[in-house]
Amino acid sequence: MAQGRCSAVLVVSLLLVSSAAVVHGVDHNVGGTTKWIKPDGSTVPENFYQKWASEEKFTAGDNLVFVYNPAGHSVLEVSATDYAACSTTTPIKRYATGNDIISVPAGPSYWICGIPSHCPAGQKFNITAAAGSSGPSSSVGTGNAVSILHVVAALAVALIASMSM
Ligand SMILES: *[C@@H]1O[C@H](CO)[C@@H](O)[C@H](O)[C@H]1NC(C)=O
Ligand SMILES: [Cu+2]
């Protein structure tokens, strides 16, 4: 095999490996420019976050980006029951940095503010994420199969390259 062809095969396999590594989800900035606040019921209506969420398309491995003043708010992932009741006492997870970047789980998930009076005012939303692109905490779904395919293809090409050199 000519030296030039070997290098070309190696370059292609490296590209495949890096494209597999680069697969990651979309960032969803919660509330857009309104960020994560307690709706006042007028300028920001009570259903603001549910409406925001209903206009986004979520895939597992995407990120929810919550931006807020950590002195006045937090983020809780809660159960469906706690979501309906606006219960802040038994969250699945709690975030409080003021700039939380959270990988979306596949299927339904429920998000509220941890300050007790804020969820009843509408600082809450739920989403249902499609199984999909690989992310730090997503399980193996159809999207992951695509990136696994990338890696397998890259390894196969690398193997062929090494055998023919
Ligand atoms: C939000 O939760 C309600 C009640 O569990 C459900 O009917 C609705 O489909 C959910 N919305 C989304 C976008 O998942
Ligand atoms: Cu709040």
Coordinates of N, CA and C and ligand atoms in Angstrom, one line a residue:
M1 N 0.9 -1.2 0.0 CA 0.0 0.0 0.0 C 0.9 1.2 0.0
A2 N 0.5 2.2 -0.8 CA 1.3 3.4 -0.9 C 1.2 4.2 0.3
Q3 N 2.3 4.9 0.7 CA 2.4 5.7 1.9 C 1.3 6.7 2.0
G4 N 1.0 7.4 0.8 CA 0.0 8.5 0.8 C -1.4 7.9 1.1
R5 N -1.7 6.7 0.6 CA -3.0 6.2 0.9 C -3.2 5.8 2.4
C6 N -2.1 5.3 3.0 CA -2.1 5.0 4.4 C -2.4 6.2 5.2
S7 N -1.7 7.3 4.9 CA -2.0 8.6 5.7 C -3.4 9.0 5.5
A8 N -3.9 8.9 4.2 CA -5.3 9.3 4.0 C -6.3 8.5 4.8
V9 N -6.0 7.2 4.9 CA -6.9 6.4 5.7 C -6.8 6.7 7.2
L10 N -5.6 7.0 7.7 CA -5.4 7.5 9.0 C -6.2 8.8 9.3
V11 N -6.1 9.7 8.4 CA -6.7 11.0 8.6 C -8.2 10.8 8.7
V12 N -8.8 10.0 7.8 CA -10.2 9.7 7.8 C -10.6 9.0 9.1
S13 N -9.8 8.1 9.6 CA -10.2 7.4 10.9 C -10.1 8.4 12.0
L14 N -9.2 9.3 12.0 CA -9.1 10.3 13.1 C -10.3 11.2 13.0
L15 N -10.7 11.6 11.8 CA -11.9 12.5 11.7 C -13.1 11.8 12.2
L16 N -13.3 10.5 11.9 CA -14.4 9.7 12.5 C -14.4 9.7 14.0
V17 N -13.2 9.5 14.6 CA -13.1 9.4 16.0 C -13.5 10.8 16.6
S18 N -13.0 11.9 16.0 CA -13.3 13.2 16.6 C -14.8 13.6 16.4
S19 N -15.4 13.2 15.3 CA -16.8 13.5 15.1 C -17.6 12.7 16.1
A20 N -17.2 11.5 16.5 CA -17.9 10.8 17.5 C -17.8 11.5 18.9
A21 N -16.6 12.0 19.2 CA -16.4 12.7 20.4 C -17.1 14.0 20.5
V22 N -17.4 14.7 19.4 CA -18.0 16.0 19.4 C -19.5 16.0 19.5
V23 N -20.1 14.8 19.3 CA -21.6 14.7 19.4 C -22.0 15.2 20.8
H24 N -22.8 16.2 20.9 CA -23.4 16.6 22.2 C -24.7 17.3 22.0
G25 N -25.4 17.6 23.1 CA -26.8 18.1 23.0 C -26.9 19.6 22.8
V26 N -28.1 20.1 22.5 CA -28.4 21.5 22.4 C -28.6 22.1 23.8
D27 N -28.2 23.4 23.9 CA -28.5 24.1 25.1 C -29.8 24.8 25.0
H28 N -30.6 24.7 26.0 CA -31.9 25.4 26.1 C -31.9 26.4 27.3
N29 N -31.8 27.7 26.9 CA -31.8 28.7 28.0 C -33.1 28.9 28.6
V30 N -33.4 28.4 29.8 CA -34.7 28.4 30.4 C -35.3 29.8 30.5
G31 N -36.4 30.0 29.9 CA -37.1 31.3 30.0 C -36.5 32.3 29.0
G32 N -35.6 32.0 28.2 CA -35.0 32.9 27.2 C -34.4 34.1 28.0
T33 N -34.7 35.3 27.5 CA -34.1 36.5 28.1 C -34.7 36.8 29.4
T34 N -35.9 36.2 29.7 CA -36.5 36.4 31.1 C -35.7 35.6 32.1
K35 N -35.0 34.6 31.7 CA -34.2 33.8 32.6 C -35.1 33.1 33.6
W36 N -34.6 32.8 34.8 CA -35.4 32.0 35.8 C -35.8 32.9 37.0
I37 N -37.1 33.3 36.9 CA -37.6 34.3 37.9 C -39.0 33.8 38.4
K38 N -39.5 34.5 39.4 CA -40.8 34.2 39.9 C -41.8 35.0 39.0
P39 N -42.7 34.4 38.2 CA -43.6 35.1 37.4 C -44.5 36.1 38.3
D40 N -44.7 37.3 37.8 CA -45.5 38.3 38.6 C -46.9 38.2 38.2
G41 N -47.3 37.4 37.2 CA -48.7 37.2 36.9 C -49.2 38.3 35.9
S42 N -48.4 39.2 35.5 CA -48.8 40.2 34.5 C -47.7 40.4 33.4
T43 N -46.6 41.0 33.7 CA -45.6 41.1 32.7 C -45.1 39.7 32.3
V44 N -44.9 38.9 33.3 CA -44.6 37.5 33.1 C -45.7 36.6 33.6
P45 N -46.6 36.1 32.7 CA -47.7 35.3 33.1 C -47.4 34.0 33.9
E46 N -48.4 33.6 34.6 CA -48.1 32.4 35.4 C -47.7 31.2 34.6
N47 N -48.2 31.1 33.4 CA -47.9 29.9 32.5 C -46.7 30.1 31.7
F48 N -45.9 31.2 32.0 CA -44.8 31.5 31.1 C -43.8 30.4 30.9
Y49 N -43.4 29.7 31.9 CA -42.4 28.6 31.7 C -42.9 27.4 31.0
Q50 N -44.2 27.1 31.3 CA -44.8 25.9 30.6 C -44.9 26.2 29.1
K51 N -45.3 27.5 28.8 CA -45.4 27.9 27.4 C -44.0 27.9 26.8
W52 N -43.0 28.4 27.5 CA -41.6 28.3 27.0 C -41.2 26.9 26.7
A53 N -41.5 26.0 27.6 CA -41.1 24.6 27.4 C -41.8 23.9 26.3
S54 N -43.1 24.3 26.1 CA -43.9 23.7 25.1 C -43.4 24.1 23.7
E55 N -42.7 25.2 23.6 CA -42.2 25.6 22.3 C -40.8 25.1 22.0
E56 N -40.2 24.4 22.9 CA -38.8 23.8 22.7 C -39.0 22.3 22.4
K57 N -38.0 21.8 21.7 CA -37.9 20.4 21.4 C -36.7 19.8 22.1
F58 N -37.0 18.9 23.1 CA -35.9 18.4 23.9 C -35.5 17.0 23.5
T59 N -34.3 16.7 23.5 CA -33.7 15.4 23.3 C -32.8 15.1 24.5
A60 N -32.9 13.8 25.0 CA -32.0 13.4 26.1 C -30.5 13.8 25.7
G61 N -29.8 14.4 26.7 CA -28.5 14.8 26.5 C -28.4 16.3 26.1
D62 N -29.5 16.9 25.8 CA -29.5 18.4 25.7 C -29.3 18.9 27.1
N63 N -29.0 20.2 27.1 CA -28.8 20.9 28.4 C -29.9 21.9 28.7
L64 N -30.4 21.9 29.9 CA -31.3 23.0 30.4 C -30.3 23.9 31.1
V65 N -30.3 25.2 30.7 CA -29.4 26.2 31.3 C -30.3 27.1 32.1
F66 N -30.2 27.1 33.4 CA -30.9 28.0 34.3 C -30.0 29.1 34.8
V67 N -30.4 30.3 34.5 CA -29.6 31.5 34.9 C -30.5 32.3 35.8
Y68 N -30.0 32.6 37.0 CA -30.8 33.3 38.1 C -29.8 33.8 39.2
N69 N -30.4 34.7 40.0 CA -29.7 35.1 41.2 C -29.8 34.0 42.3
P70 N -28.7 33.4 42.7 CA -28.8 32.2 43.6 C -29.2 32.7 45.0
A71 N -29.2 34.0 45.3 CA -29.7 34.5 46.6 C -31.3 34.4 46.6
G72 N -31.9 34.3 45.4 CA -33.4 34.4 45.4 C -34.1 33.2 44.8
H73 N -33.3 32.3 44.2 CA -34.0 31.1 43.5 C -33.0 29.9 43.6
S74 N -33.6 28.8 43.2 CA -32.8 27.6 43.0 C -33.5 26.8 42.0
V75 N -33.0 25.6 41.7 CA -33.7 24.7 40.7 C -33.8 23.3 41.4
L76 N -35.0 22.8 41.4 CA -35.2 21.4 41.8 C -35.8 20.6 40.7
E77 N -35.2 19.4 40.5 CA -35.8 18.4 39.7 C -36.7 17.6 40.7
V78 N -38.0 17.4 40.4 CA -38.9 16.8 41.3 C -39.7 15.7 40.6
S79 N -40.4 14.9 41.4 CA -41.3 13.9 40.8 C -42.6 14.5 40.3
A80 N -43.3 13.8 39.5 CA -44.6 14.3 39.0 C -45.5 14.8 40.1
T81 N -45.6 14.0 41.1 CA -46.4 14.3 42.3 C -46.0 15.6 43.0
D82 N -44.7 15.7 43.3 CA -44.2 16.9 43.9 C -44.3 18.1 43.0
Y83 N -44.3 17.9 41.7 CA -44.5 19.0 40.7 C -45.9 19.5 40.8
A84 N -46.9 18.6 40.8 CA -48.3 19.0 40.9 C -48.6 19.7 42.2
A85 N -47.9 19.3 43.3 CA -48.2 19.8 44.6 C -47.3 21.0 44.9
C86 N -46.3 21.3 44.0 CA -45.3 22.3 44.3 C -44.6 22.0 45.6
S87 N -44.3 20.7 45.8 CA -43.6 20.4 47.0 C -42.1 20.5 46.8
T88 N -41.4 21.2 47.7 CA -40.0 21.5 47.6 C -39.1 20.6 48.5
T89 N -39.8 19.8 49.3 CA -39.0 19.1 50.4 C -38.3 17.8 50.0
T90 N -38.7 17.2 49.0 CA -38.1 15.9 48.6 C -37.7 15.9 47.1
P91 N -36.8 16.8 46.7 CA -36.4 16.8 45.3 C -35.5 15.6 44.9
I92 N -35.6 15.3 43.7 CA -34.7 14.3 43.1 C -33.2 14.8 43.1
K93 N -33.1 16.1 42.7 CA -31.9 16.8 42.7 C -32.1 18.3 42.9
R94 N -31.1 18.9 43.5 CA -31.2 20.4 43.8 C -29.9 21.0 43.2
Y95 N -30.2 22.2 42.6 CA -29.1 23.0 42.0 C -29.2 24.4 42.5
A96 N -28.1 25.1 42.7 CA -28.2 26.4 43.4 C -27.0 27.3 43.0
T97 N -26.4 27.1 41.9 CA -25.2 27.9 41.5 C -25.6 29.3 40.9
G98 N -26.8 29.4 40.4 CA -27.2 30.6 39.6 C -26.9 30.5 38.1
N99 N -26.2 29.4 37.8 CA -25.9 29.2 36.4 C -25.7 27.6 36.2
D100 N -26.8 27.0 36.3 CA -26.8 25.5 36.3 C -27.0 25.0 34.9
I101 N -26.1 24.1 34.5 CA -26.2 23.5 33.1 C -26.5 22.0 33.4
I102 N -27.7 21.6 33.1 CA -28.2 20.3 33.5 C -28.5 19.5 32.3
S103 N -27.9 18.3 32.2 CA -28.2 17.4 31.1 C -29.6 16.8 31.3
V104 N -30.4 16.9 30.2 CA -31.8 16.5 30.2 C -31.9 14.9 30.2
P105 N -32.7 14.4 31.1 CA -32.9 12.9 31.1 C -33.9 12.5 30.0
A106 N -33.8 11.3 29.5 CA -34.8 10.9 28.6 C -36.2 10.7 29.3
G107 N -37.2 11.0 28.5 CA -38.6 10.9 29.1 C -39.0 12.1 29.8
P108 N -40.0 12.0 30.7 CA -40.6 13.2 31.4 C -39.6 13.6 32.5
S109 N -39.6 14.9 32.7 CA -38.9 15.4 33.9 C -39.6 16.7 34.3
Y110 N -39.5 17.1 35.6 CA -40.3 18.1 36.2 C -39.3 19.0 37.0
W111 N -39.5 20.3 36.8 CA -38.5 21.3 37.2 C -39.3 22.5 38.0
I112 N -38.9 22.8 39.2 CA -39.5 23.9 39.9 C -38.4 24.7 40.6
C113 N -38.8 25.9 41.1 CA -37.9 26.7 41.9 C -38.0 26.2 43.4
G114 N -36.9 26.2 44.1 CA -36.9 25.7 45.5 C -37.5 26.6 46.5
I115 N -37.7 27.9 46.1 CA -38.3 28.8 47.1 C -39.8 28.6 47.1
P116 N -40.3 28.2 48.3 CA -41.7 27.6 48.4 C -42.8 28.5 47.6
S117 N -42.8 29.8 47.7 CA -43.9 30.5 47.1 C -43.7 30.7 45.6
H118 N -42.6 30.3 45.0 CA -42.3 30.6 43.6 C -43.0 29.6 42.7
C119 N -43.0 28.3 43.0 CA -43.6 27.3 42.2 C -45.1 27.6 42.0
P120 N -45.8 27.9 43.1 CA -47.3 28.2 42.9 C -47.5 29.4 42.0
A121 N -46.5 30.3 42.0 CA -46.7 31.5 41.1 C -46.4 31.2 39.7
G122 N -45.9 30.0 39.4 CA -45.6 29.6 38.0 C -44.2 29.3 37.7
Q123 N -43.3 29.4 38.7 CA -41.9 29.1 38.4 C -41.6 27.6 38.3
K124 N -42.2 27.0 37.3 CA -42.2 25.5 37.1 C -42.5 25.2 35.7
F125 N -42.0 24.1 35.3 CA -42.3 23.5 33.9 C -41.9 22.0 33.9
N126 N -42.6 21.3 33.0 CA -42.2 19.9 32.8 C -42.0 19.7 31.3
I127 N -41.1 18.7 31.0 CA -40.8 18.4 29.6 C -40.8 16.9 29.4
T128 N -40.8 16.5 28.2 CA -40.6 15.1 27.8 C -39.6 15.1 26.8
A129 N -38.4 14.5 27.1 CA -37.3 14.5 26.1 C -37.3 13.2 25.4
A130 N -37.1 13.3 24.1 CA -36.9 12.1 23.2 C -35.6 11.5 23.5
A131 N -35.5 10.2 23.4 CA -34.3 9.5 23.5 C -33.4 10.0 22.4
G132 N -32.1 10.1 22.6 CA -31.4 10.7 21.5 C -29.9 10.8 21.7
S133 N -29.3 11.9 21.3 CA -27.9 12.1 21.2 C -27.2 11.9 22.5
S134 N -26.0 11.4 22.5 CA -25.3 11.0 23.7 C -24.9 12.3 24.5
G135 N -25.1 12.1 25.8 CA -24.8 13.2 26.7 C -24.2 12.6 27.9
P136 N -23.7 13.4 28.9 CA -23.1 12.8 30.1 C -23.9 11.9 30.9
S137 N -25.3 12.1 30.9 CA -26.1 11.3 31.8 C -27.2 10.6 31.1
S138 N -27.1 10.6 29.7 CA -28.2 9.9 29.0 C -27.9 8.4 28.9
S139 N -29.0 7.7 28.8 CA -28.8 6.2 28.7 C -28.7 5.9 27.2
V140 N -28.3 4.7 26.9 CA -28.1 4.3 25.5 C -29.5 4.3 24.8
G141 N -29.6 5.1 23.8 CA -30.8 5.2 23.0 C -30.5 5.1 21.5
T142 N -31.4 5.5 20.7 CA -31.1 5.4 19.2 C -30.0 6.4 18.8
G143 N -30.0 7.6 19.4 CA -29.0 8.6 19.1 C -27.6 8.1 19.5
N144 N -27.5 7.4 20.7 CA -26.3 6.9 21.1 C -25.8 5.8 20.1
A145 N -26.7 5.1 19.6 CA -26.3 4.1 18.6 C -25.6 4.7 17.5
V146 N -26.0 5.9 17.1 CA -25.4 6.6 16.0 C -23.9 6.9 16.3
S147 N -23.7 7.5 17.6 CA -22.3 7.8 17.9 C -21.5 6.6 18.2
I148 N -22.1 5.5 18.7 CA -21.4 4.2 18.8 C -20.9 3.7 17.4
L149 N -21.9 3.9 16.5 CA -21.6 3.5 15.1 C -20.3 4.3 14.6
H150 N -20.3 5.6 14.9 CA -19.1 6.4 14.5 C -17.8 5.7 15.0
V151 N -17.8 5.4 16.3 CA -16.6 4.9 17.0 C -16.3 3.5 16.3
V152 N -17.3 2.7 16.1 CA -17.1 1.3 15.5 C -16.5 1.5 14.1
A153 N -17.1 2.4 13.3 CA -16.6 2.7 12.0 C -15.1 3.2 12.0
A154 N -14.9 4.1 13.0 CA -13.5 4.6 13.1 C -12.5 3.5 13.4
L155 N -12.9 2.7 14.4 CA -12.0 1.6 14.8 C -11.8 0.6 13.6
A156 N -12.8 0.3 12.9 CA -12.7 -0.6 11.7 C -11.7 -0.1 10.7
V157 N -11.9 1.2 10.4 CA -11.0 1.9 9.4 C -9.6 1.9 9.9
A158 N -9.4 2.2 11.2 CA -8.1 2.2 11.8 C -7.4 0.8 11.7
L159 N -8.2 -0.2 12.0 CA -7.8 -1.6 12.0 C -7.3 -2.0 10.6
I160 N -8.2 -1.6 9.6 CA -7.8 -1.9 8.2 C -6.5 -1.2 7.8
A161 N -6.5 0.1 8.3 CA -5.3 0.9 7.9 C -4.0 0.2 8.5
S162 N -4.1 -0.2 9.8 CA -2.9 -0.8 10.4 C -2.5 -2.2 9.8
M163 N -3.5 -2.9 9.3 CA -3.2 -4.2 8.7 C -2.6 -4.1 7.4
S164 N -2.9 -3.0 6.6 CA -2.4 -2.9 5.3 C -1.1 -2.0 5.3
M165 N -0.6 -1.6 6.4 CA 0.6 -0.8 6.4 C 1.8 -1.7 6.5
Ligands
LIG1 C1 -46.5 17.7 31.8 O1 -47.1 16.9 32.8 C2 -48.5 16.7 32.6 C3 -49.0 15.9 33.8 O2 -48.1 14.9 34.2 C4 -48.6 15.9 31.3 O3 -50.0 15.7 31.0 C5 -48.0 16.7 30.1 O4 -48.0 16.0 28.9 C6 -46.5 17.0 30.5 N1 -46.0 17.9 29.4 C7 -44.9 17.6 28.8 C8 -44.4 18.6 27.8 O5 -44.2 16.6 29.1
CU2 CU -37.6 31.3 42.4

